[in-house]
Amino acid sequence: MKKISVLFFGLLFVAFSCDDEDPVYPKVETVEITSVSASNFLVKGNILSTGDAQVLEYGFTYSTNSTPDIFQGNKVVAGNTAVTGPFEKTISLQAPGTSGGYTVFVRAFLTNQKGTVYGVVKEFTVPPLVVTSVSPLVARTGDEITINGTNFSANADENTVTFNDVTAEILETSVTQLVVKVPPGVIFPLYQESNSVYVTTGGQTVEATENFRILPTVTDFSPKTGTFGTTITITGSDFYPFETSLRIGGINASASEVTQTSVTFSVPSEVTSPNLDIELISFTDVIDVPGQFTIAVPQITSVTPISGIGGTRVTITGTGFNTGTFNFTNNTVKFGTTEATAFGTQQDEIIAYVPKGLAVGLYTVSVFTGIHTVNYATKFTLTSPAITGFTPTSGIAGTYVTITGTNFGTYDNLNSVLFGSDMVELYSWDETSIIVYIPIGTPSGTVKITVNASGQSVTSTADFTIL
């Protein structure tokens, strides 16, 4: 029996050895990385073996991750028909960042039908992009400007030059010099540095310090009437995008958009006069805009609901309200002479809560925008809570009692329920139902139930008997 077993396993080993040949694995190595510019670098690799399976592709993978692979990072394919020997590829870098000095990790790869192999990881420090000078310092639209520096790309398409956000045409390029044409619509001050010339190469952006200047001319603005937040467009010529600001009614305003022929801004909520002068400020020059802007009187079109108790949420809709920020409103809402808590950031809607503690009656709803006060034509009716019943009608201490009614409102720490003169424990509270708990030790007897809600009080007509 032992001889048979040995013979059987011996035959298996011989069969396996004959059928399974040693596989030939591909091998690739990363040789070196050479800087070409702030946007390009040349990577060299070497295929030592293509392996015994069909090669699908080979090349380099790179990223700011220390172990780039074909699934993470960027991949540059050098070919898909591999032979042993050296290969290289120029990689155009568009990594994030405004300056050089960050590290890129690169390694060669080769993928065949069985998998992917890699060379060792090589590190490469991206060189900084530098602008040393711009010449001449005074130019017209269409003139040629020479920008000197280091690590520009010799490929014109990999450089971008902008004058105050206007892209220029690049005429000549080398790693140390760019010759560009000043594009139309750019303002060049003759003094005061504003860093108006920008060069972008390989994800890096640097600013030149030379600048040019032209004083803008204002011809008109529109519209002439509006409200808080209204967008006003000033028209003219030679406006300067980065050094333009405004004042309206003596209040500073920020330009939302500036072109060579127009400036757009919004009326700030801080203005306090209905008739507003506008000033445009370019660098240190103050230019009076002809005419005045008029803040229109707001309108209230609805108040919903038009009745309720203290604490009721009310929606006021209309036009020309003072816009707010982060859910806060710049409007003052009053019910009669009592100020209400209000929220909202829109010109056509305000959310307000009816003040608590007001007496039952009629109240004028008003909105003050900081300039105008407007009243709603229909007065708000302040009602009181009502008790329609309770169950059970008697019970011992420890009994839960459900009180039903209307206008109980929402619970806050000012609300309470009394059985006679004794305050009971609250279990739940909503608009039409209150559940209370009669505490242990409450004296027995026949009592009225009183509900205190939002500054109003109501007492039941029926009695509750504490047993």
Coordinates of C-alpha atoms in Angstrom, one line a residue:
M1 CA 0.0 0.0 0.0
K2 CA 2.8 2.5 0.8
K3 CA 4.6 1.7 -2.5
I4 CA 1.4 2.5 -4.5
S5 CA 1.1 5.9 -2.8
V6 CA 4.6 6.9 -3.4
L7 CA 4.3 6.0 -7.1
F8 CA 1.0 8.0 -7.4
F9 CA 2.4 11.2 -6.0
G10 CA 5.6 10.9 -8.0
L11 CA 3.6 10.7 -11.2
L12 CA 1.7 13.9 -10.2
F13 CA 4.9 15.8 -9.6
V14 CA 6.4 14.7 -13.0
A15 CA 3.2 15.8 -14.8
F16 CA 3.0 19.2 -13.1
S17 CA 6.7 19.8 -13.8
C18 CA 6.4 19.0 -17.4
D19 CA 3.3 21.3 -18.0
D20 CA 4.3 24.4 -16.0
E21 CA 7.1 26.4 -17.5
D22 CA 8.6 29.4 -15.6
P23 CA 6.8 32.6 -16.7
V24 CA 8.9 35.5 -18.2
Y25 CA 7.9 38.8 -16.5
P26 CA 8.3 42.2 -18.1
K27 CA 10.8 44.6 -16.5
V28 CA 10.9 48.4 -16.8
E29 CA 13.0 51.1 -15.1
T30 CA 12.7 54.8 -14.6
V31 CA 15.9 56.4 -15.7
E32 CA 15.9 60.2 -15.1
I33 CA 13.7 63.4 -15.2
T34 CA 14.9 66.6 -16.8
S35 CA 13.3 70.0 -16.4
V36 CA 12.3 71.7 -19.7
S37 CA 10.2 74.6 -18.2
A38 CA 7.8 75.3 -15.4
S39 CA 5.2 73.4 -17.5
N40 CA 7.2 70.6 -19.1
F41 CA 9.7 68.0 -18.0
L42 CA 11.3 65.2 -20.0
V43 CA 11.2 61.7 -18.5
K44 CA 13.4 58.8 -19.7
G45 CA 12.7 55.1 -19.1
N46 CA 14.1 51.8 -20.2
I47 CA 12.3 48.5 -21.1
L48 CA 14.5 45.6 -19.8
S49 CA 12.1 42.8 -20.8
T50 CA 8.7 42.8 -22.5
G51 CA 7.7 39.5 -20.8
D52 CA 5.9 36.5 -22.4
A53 CA 2.5 38.2 -22.8
Q54 CA 1.2 40.8 -25.3
V55 CA 2.1 44.3 -24.2
L56 CA -0.9 46.6 -24.1
E57 CA 0.9 49.9 -23.3
Y58 CA 3.9 51.5 -21.6
G59 CA 4.9 55.0 -20.5
F60 CA 4.9 57.0 -17.3
T61 CA 2.6 57.8 -14.5
Y62 CA 3.0 60.9 -12.3
S63 CA 1.3 62.8 -9.5
T64 CA 2.1 64.6 -6.3
N65 CA 1.3 61.3 -4.6
S66 CA 4.6 59.5 -3.6
T67 CA 3.4 56.2 -5.3
P68 CA 1.7 57.1 -8.6
D69 CA 0.1 54.3 -10.5
I70 CA -2.1 53.9 -13.5
F71 CA -5.2 54.1 -11.4
Q72 CA -4.2 57.2 -9.3
G73 CA -2.5 60.3 -10.8
N74 CA -1.8 61.1 -14.4
K75 CA -0.8 58.6 -17.1
V76 CA 1.3 59.4 -20.2
V77 CA 1.4 56.6 -22.8
A78 CA 4.6 56.3 -24.8
G79 CA 3.5 53.4 -26.9
N80 CA 1.7 50.0 -27.2
T81 CA 4.1 48.0 -29.2
A82 CA 7.1 47.5 -26.8
V83 CA 10.7 46.5 -27.6
T84 CA 13.5 46.4 -25.1
G85 CA 15.5 49.6 -24.9
P86 CA 15.2 53.2 -23.8
F87 CA 12.1 55.4 -24.3
E88 CA 11.2 59.0 -23.3
K89 CA 8.2 61.3 -23.1
T90 CA 7.8 65.0 -22.5
I91 CA 5.1 65.6 -19.9
S92 CA 3.1 68.9 -19.8
L93 CA 2.4 69.7 -16.2
Q94 CA -0.7 71.5 -15.1
A95 CA -0.4 70.9 -11.3
P96 CA -2.2 73.2 -8.9
G97 CA -0.3 76.0 -7.2
T98 CA 0.8 79.5 -7.8
S99 CA 4.6 79.0 -7.4
G100 CA 7.1 76.3 -7.9
G101 CA 8.9 74.2 -5.3
Y102 CA 6.4 71.4 -5.0
T103 CA 7.4 67.8 -5.7
V104 CA 6.2 65.6 -8.5
F105 CA 6.7 61.8 -8.3
V106 CA 7.2 59.8 -11.6
R107 CA 7.7 56.2 -12.5
A108 CA 7.8 54.2 -15.7
F109 CA 5.2 51.4 -16.2
L110 CA 4.5 48.6 -18.7
T111 CA 1.1 46.8 -18.9
N112 CA 0.6 43.5 -20.6
Q113 CA -2.3 41.0 -20.7
K114 CA -1.3 39.7 -17.2
G115 CA -0.8 42.9 -15.4
T116 CA 1.3 46.0 -14.8
V117 CA 4.9 46.4 -13.6
Y118 CA 6.6 49.7 -12.5
G119 CA 10.0 51.2 -12.3
V120 CA 11.3 52.9 -9.2
V121 CA 9.8 56.2 -8.2
K122 CA 11.8 59.3 -9.1
E123 CA 11.2 62.7 -7.6
F124 CA 11.2 66.0 -9.4
T125 CA 11.0 69.5 -7.9
V126 CA 9.0 71.9 -10.2
P127 CA 11.1 75.0 -10.9
P128 CA 9.5 78.4 -10.1
L129 CA 8.1 80.6 -12.8
V130 CA 9.8 84.1 -12.6
V131 CA 9.0 87.4 -14.3
T132 CA 11.9 89.8 -14.0
S133 CA 10.7 92.7 -16.2
V134 CA 8.2 94.0 -18.7
S135 CA 9.2 96.4 -21.4
P136 CA 8.1 99.0 -22.5
L137 CA 6.1 100.3 -19.5
V138 CA 3.8 102.5 -21.7
A139 CA 2.0 101.0 -24.7
R140 CA -1.1 101.1 -26.8
T141 CA -3.5 98.4 -27.8
G142 CA -1.8 96.2 -30.5
D143 CA 1.7 97.2 -29.4
E144 CA 4.3 94.4 -28.6
I145 CA 5.4 93.9 -25.0
T146 CA 8.4 91.9 -24.1
I147 CA 8.2 89.9 -20.8
N148 CA 11.6 88.7 -19.5
G149 CA 12.0 85.9 -16.9
T150 CA 12.8 82.2 -16.4
N151 CA 11.1 78.9 -16.9
F152 CA 8.6 80.0 -19.5
S153 CA 7.5 77.2 -22.0
A154 CA 9.1 77.3 -25.4
N155 CA 5.7 76.1 -26.7
A156 CA 3.5 79.2 -27.0
D157 CA 0.3 77.3 -26.3
E158 CA 1.6 76.4 -22.8
N159 CA 1.9 80.0 -21.7
T160 CA -0.9 82.4 -20.9
V161 CA -0.4 86.2 -20.5
T162 CA -3.3 88.4 -19.3
F163 CA -3.5 92.1 -18.9
N164 CA -6.1 92.8 -16.2
D165 CA -7.9 89.5 -17.0
V166 CA -7.7 90.1 -20.8
T167 CA -5.8 87.4 -22.6
A168 CA -3.0 88.6 -24.9
E169 CA -1.8 87.1 -28.2
I170 CA 1.7 85.6 -27.8
L171 CA 3.9 86.4 -30.8
E172 CA 7.3 84.9 -29.8
T173 CA 8.3 82.6 -27.0
S174 CA 11.4 81.1 -25.4
V175 CA 12.2 79.8 -21.9
T176 CA 13.4 83.3 -20.9
Q177 CA 11.3 85.7 -22.9
L178 CA 7.7 86.2 -24.2
V179 CA 6.7 88.7 -26.8
V180 CA 3.0 89.5 -26.7
K181 CA 0.5 91.9 -28.3
V182 CA -1.4 94.2 -25.9
P183 CA -5.1 93.1 -26.4
P184 CA -7.9 95.6 -26.8
G185 CA -9.8 96.7 -23.8
V186 CA -6.9 96.9 -21.3
I187 CA -6.2 100.0 -19.3
F188 CA -2.6 100.8 -18.5
P189 CA -2.0 103.3 -15.8
L190 CA 1.1 105.6 -16.2
Y191 CA 1.8 105.3 -12.5
Q192 CA 0.9 103.4 -9.3
E193 CA 1.8 99.7 -9.4
S194 CA -1.2 97.4 -9.7
N195 CA 0.4 94.1 -10.8
S196 CA -1.7 94.2 -13.9
V197 CA 0.3 91.8 -16.0
Y198 CA 0.0 88.1 -15.3
V199 CA 1.9 85.1 -16.7
T200 CA 0.6 81.5 -16.3
T201 CA 2.7 78.5 -17.2
G202 CA 2.3 74.9 -16.1
G203 CA -0.3 75.7 -13.4
Q204 CA 1.9 78.5 -11.9
T205 CA 0.8 82.2 -12.1
V206 CA 3.1 85.1 -11.4
E207 CA 2.5 88.8 -11.5
A208 CA 4.6 91.6 -13.0
T209 CA 4.9 94.8 -11.1
E210 CA 4.8 97.2 -14.1
N211 CA 1.5 98.9 -14.9
F212 CA -0.2 101.5 -17.2
R213 CA -3.0 103.8 -16.5
I214 CA -5.8 105.7 -18.3
L215 CA -8.4 107.8 -16.6
P216 CA -12.0 106.5 -17.3
T217 CA -14.8 108.7 -18.8
V218 CA -18.3 108.4 -17.5
T219 CA -21.2 109.1 -19.8
D220 CA -24.4 107.7 -18.1
F221 CA -25.9 105.1 -15.8
S222 CA -29.1 103.1 -15.6
P223 CA -31.6 102.5 -14.2
K224 CA -32.3 105.8 -12.5
T225 CA -34.9 104.4 -10.0
G226 CA -34.9 101.2 -7.9
T227 CA -34.4 99.8 -4.4
F228 CA -31.8 98.1 -2.2
G229 CA -29.8 95.6 -4.2
T230 CA -30.8 97.1 -7.5
T231 CA -28.1 96.5 -10.1
I232 CA -26.8 99.7 -11.7
T233 CA -24.6 99.8 -14.8
I234 CA -22.4 102.8 -15.4
T235 CA -21.3 103.3 -19.0
G236 CA -18.2 105.0 -20.4
S237 CA -14.8 104.1 -21.5
D238 CA -11.3 103.1 -20.1
F239 CA -12.5 101.7 -16.8
Y240 CA -9.8 99.8 -14.9
P241 CA -11.0 96.4 -13.5
F242 CA -8.8 96.1 -10.4
E243 CA -8.7 99.6 -9.1
T244 CA -12.3 100.7 -9.5
S245 CA -14.6 101.3 -6.6
L246 CA -17.8 103.3 -6.0
R247 CA -19.7 105.4 -3.5
I248 CA -23.5 105.9 -3.6
G249 CA -25.0 108.3 -1.1
G250 CA -21.7 108.4 0.6
I251 CA -21.7 104.6 1.2
N252 CA -19.0 102.4 -0.3
A253 CA -20.1 99.8 -2.9
S254 CA -18.1 97.0 -4.6
A255 CA -18.1 96.6 -8.4
S256 CA -19.5 93.2 -9.3
E257 CA -18.3 93.4 -12.9
V258 CA -15.9 95.8 -14.7
T259 CA -15.2 96.0 -18.4
Q260 CA -13.5 98.7 -20.4
T261 CA -16.8 100.3 -21.2
S262 CA -19.0 99.6 -18.2
V263 CA -19.1 99.1 -14.4
T264 CA -21.8 97.1 -12.7
F265 CA -22.6 97.3 -8.9
S266 CA -25.6 96.9 -6.6
V267 CA -27.1 99.5 -4.3
P268 CA -26.0 98.6 -0.7
S269 CA -28.5 98.2 2.1
E270 CA -26.7 100.8 4.2
V271 CA -27.9 103.8 2.2
T272 CA -30.1 106.2 4.2
S273 CA -31.4 108.8 1.7
P274 CA -34.0 108.4 -1.1
N275 CA -31.9 110.5 -3.6
L276 CA -28.4 109.3 -4.0
D277 CA -25.3 110.7 -5.7
I278 CA -22.9 108.2 -7.4
E279 CA -19.1 108.6 -7.4
L280 CA -16.8 106.3 -9.4
I281 CA -13.2 106.0 -7.9
S282 CA -10.4 104.9 -10.2
F283 CA -7.2 104.6 -8.2
T284 CA -7.3 107.9 -6.3
D285 CA -9.4 109.8 -8.9
V286 CA -13.1 110.5 -7.9
I287 CA -15.4 110.9 -10.9
D288 CA -18.9 112.3 -10.4
V289 CA -21.6 110.3 -12.2
P290 CA -24.2 112.7 -13.7
G291 CA -27.7 112.5 -12.2
Q292 CA -29.1 110.8 -9.0
F293 CA -30.4 107.4 -8.2
T294 CA -33.8 107.4 -6.4
I295 CA -34.9 104.7 -3.9
A296 CA -38.5 103.8 -4.6
V297 CA -41.1 103.5 -1.9
P298 CA -41.7 99.9 -0.9
Q299 CA -45.1 98.1 -1.1
I300 CA -46.8 95.5 1.1
T301 CA -49.1 93.3 -0.9
S302 CA -50.1 90.7 1.7
V303 CA -49.7 89.6 5.3
T304 CA -50.4 85.9 5.9
P305 CA -52.1 84.9 8.2
I306 CA -53.9 88.1 9.1
S307 CA -54.8 86.9 12.6
G308 CA -53.3 84.8 15.4
I309 CA -51.9 84.9 18.8
G310 CA -48.5 86.1 20.1
G311 CA -45.7 84.1 18.5
T312 CA -47.6 83.4 15.3
R313 CA -45.3 83.2 12.2
V314 CA -46.4 85.8 9.7
T315 CA -45.2 86.1 6.0
I316 CA -45.1 89.7 4.7
T317 CA -44.8 89.9 0.9
G318 CA -44.3 92.9 -1.2
T319 CA -41.7 94.9 -3.1
G320 CA -38.7 97.1 -2.3
F321 CA -37.8 95.6 1.1
N322 CA -34.2 96.1 2.3
T323 CA -32.2 92.9 1.6
G324 CA -30.3 91.2 4.4
T325 CA -27.7 88.5 4.8
F326 CA -27.6 85.0 6.2
N327 CA -31.3 85.0 7.0
F328 CA -31.1 88.4 8.8
T329 CA -33.2 91.3 7.5
N330 CA -32.3 95.0 7.3
N331 CA -36.0 95.9 7.8
T332 CA -37.8 96.7 11.0
V333 CA -41.3 95.1 11.4
K334 CA -43.8 96.4 13.9
F335 CA -47.2 95.3 15.1
G336 CA -48.6 98.6 16.2
T337 CA -45.8 100.3 18.0
T338 CA -44.2 97.0 19.2
E339 CA -41.2 95.7 17.2
A340 CA -41.4 92.1 16.1
T341 CA -38.6 89.6 15.5
A342 CA -38.1 89.4 11.7
F343 CA -36.0 87.4 9.3
G344 CA -35.4 87.3 5.5
T345 CA -32.9 88.3 2.8
Q346 CA -35.2 89.0 -0.1
Q347 CA -36.7 92.2 -1.5
D348 CA -40.2 90.6 -1.7
E349 CA -40.6 88.6 1.5
I350 CA -40.1 89.0 5.2
I351 CA -40.8 86.5 7.9
A352 CA -41.9 88.0 11.3
Y353 CA -43.2 86.6 14.6
V354 CA -46.1 88.4 16.3
P355 CA -44.8 89.9 19.6
K356 CA -45.9 88.1 22.7
G357 CA -47.7 89.9 25.5
L358 CA -49.8 92.2 23.3
A359 CA -53.5 92.7 24.3
V360 CA -56.2 91.2 22.1
G361 CA -57.1 93.7 19.3
L362 CA -56.3 95.1 15.9
Y363 CA -52.7 96.1 15.0
T364 CA -51.2 97.9 12.0
V365 CA -48.4 95.9 10.4
S366 CA -45.6 98.2 9.2
V367 CA -42.2 97.8 7.6
F368 CA -39.3 100.3 7.9
T369 CA -36.6 99.8 5.4
G370 CA -34.2 102.4 6.8
I371 CA -35.5 105.1 4.4
H372 CA -39.2 104.5 3.9
T373 CA -42.0 103.2 6.2
V374 CA -44.9 101.4 4.6
N375 CA -48.1 100.2 6.4
Y376 CA -50.3 97.3 5.3
A377 CA -53.9 98.4 4.7
T378 CA -55.5 95.5 6.6
K379 CA -54.9 95.3 10.3
F380 CA -53.7 92.2 12.0
T381 CA -56.2 90.7 14.5
L382 CA -54.5 89.5 17.7
T383 CA -56.7 86.7 19.1
S384 CA -56.5 84.7 22.4
P385 CA -56.4 81.0 23.0
A386 CA -59.7 79.1 23.7
I387 CA -60.4 76.0 25.7
T388 CA -63.1 73.8 24.1
G389 CA -62.9 70.9 26.6
F390 CA -60.7 68.5 28.6
T391 CA -60.7 64.8 29.4
P392 CA -61.1 63.2 31.9
T393 CA -63.1 65.7 33.9
S394 CA -61.8 64.3 37.2
G395 CA -58.9 62.3 38.5
I396 CA -56.5 61.8 41.3
A397 CA -53.0 63.2 41.6
G398 CA -50.8 61.6 38.9
T399 CA -53.6 61.7 36.3
Y400 CA -52.8 62.8 32.7
V401 CA -55.4 65.3 31.4
T402 CA -55.8 66.3 27.7
I403 CA -57.0 69.9 27.1
T404 CA -58.4 70.7 23.7
G405 CA -58.9 74.1 22.1
T406 CA -57.6 76.6 19.6
N407 CA -54.8 79.1 19.3
F408 CA -52.6 77.5 21.9
G409 CA -49.6 78.3 19.6
T410 CA -46.2 76.6 20.1
Y411 CA -44.6 75.9 23.4
D412 CA -42.1 78.2 25.0
N413 CA -40.9 78.7 28.6
L414 CA -43.6 81.4 29.1
N415 CA -46.4 78.9 28.6
S416 CA -48.1 77.3 31.6
V417 CA -51.3 75.5 32.8
L418 CA -52.9 76.0 36.2
F419 CA -55.4 73.8 38.0
G420 CA -56.9 76.5 40.2
S421 CA -53.8 78.3 41.6
D422 CA -51.5 75.2 41.3
M423 CA -49.2 74.9 38.3
V424 CA -49.2 71.4 36.8
E425 CA -46.6 69.6 34.8
L426 CA -46.6 69.9 31.0
Y427 CA -46.3 66.7 29.0
S428 CA -46.9 68.0 25.4
W429 CA -48.1 71.2 23.7
D430 CA -49.3 72.0 20.2
E431 CA -51.8 74.4 18.5
T432 CA -55.0 72.6 19.5
S433 CA -54.0 70.1 22.3
I434 CA -52.2 70.2 25.6
I435 CA -51.4 67.2 27.8
V436 CA -50.6 67.9 31.4
Y437 CA -49.8 65.8 34.5
I438 CA -51.3 66.5 37.9
P439 CA -48.4 66.3 40.4
I440 CA -48.5 64.1 43.4
G441 CA -49.5 66.2 46.4
T442 CA -51.9 68.5 44.6
P443 CA -54.8 69.3 46.9
S444 CA -58.2 67.7 46.1
G445 CA -61.2 69.8 45.2
T446 CA -63.0 71.4 42.3
V447 CA -60.9 73.8 40.2
K448 CA -60.9 75.8 36.9
I449 CA -58.2 75.1 34.3
T450 CA -56.2 78.1 33.1
V451 CA -54.0 78.1 30.0
N452 CA -51.3 80.8 29.7
A453 CA -50.0 80.9 26.0
S454 CA -47.9 83.6 24.3
G455 CA -48.9 86.3 26.8
Q456 CA -52.6 85.5 26.7
S457 CA -54.6 83.6 29.3
V458 CA -57.9 81.7 29.1
T459 CA -59.8 79.9 31.8
S460 CA -62.2 77.0 31.3
T461 CA -65.9 77.4 32.1
A462 CA -66.2 73.8 33.3
D463 CA -64.7 72.5 36.5
F464 CA -62.1 69.7 37.0
T465 CA -62.4 67.7 40.1
I466 CA -59.2 66.5 41.8
L467 CA -60.1 63.4 43.8

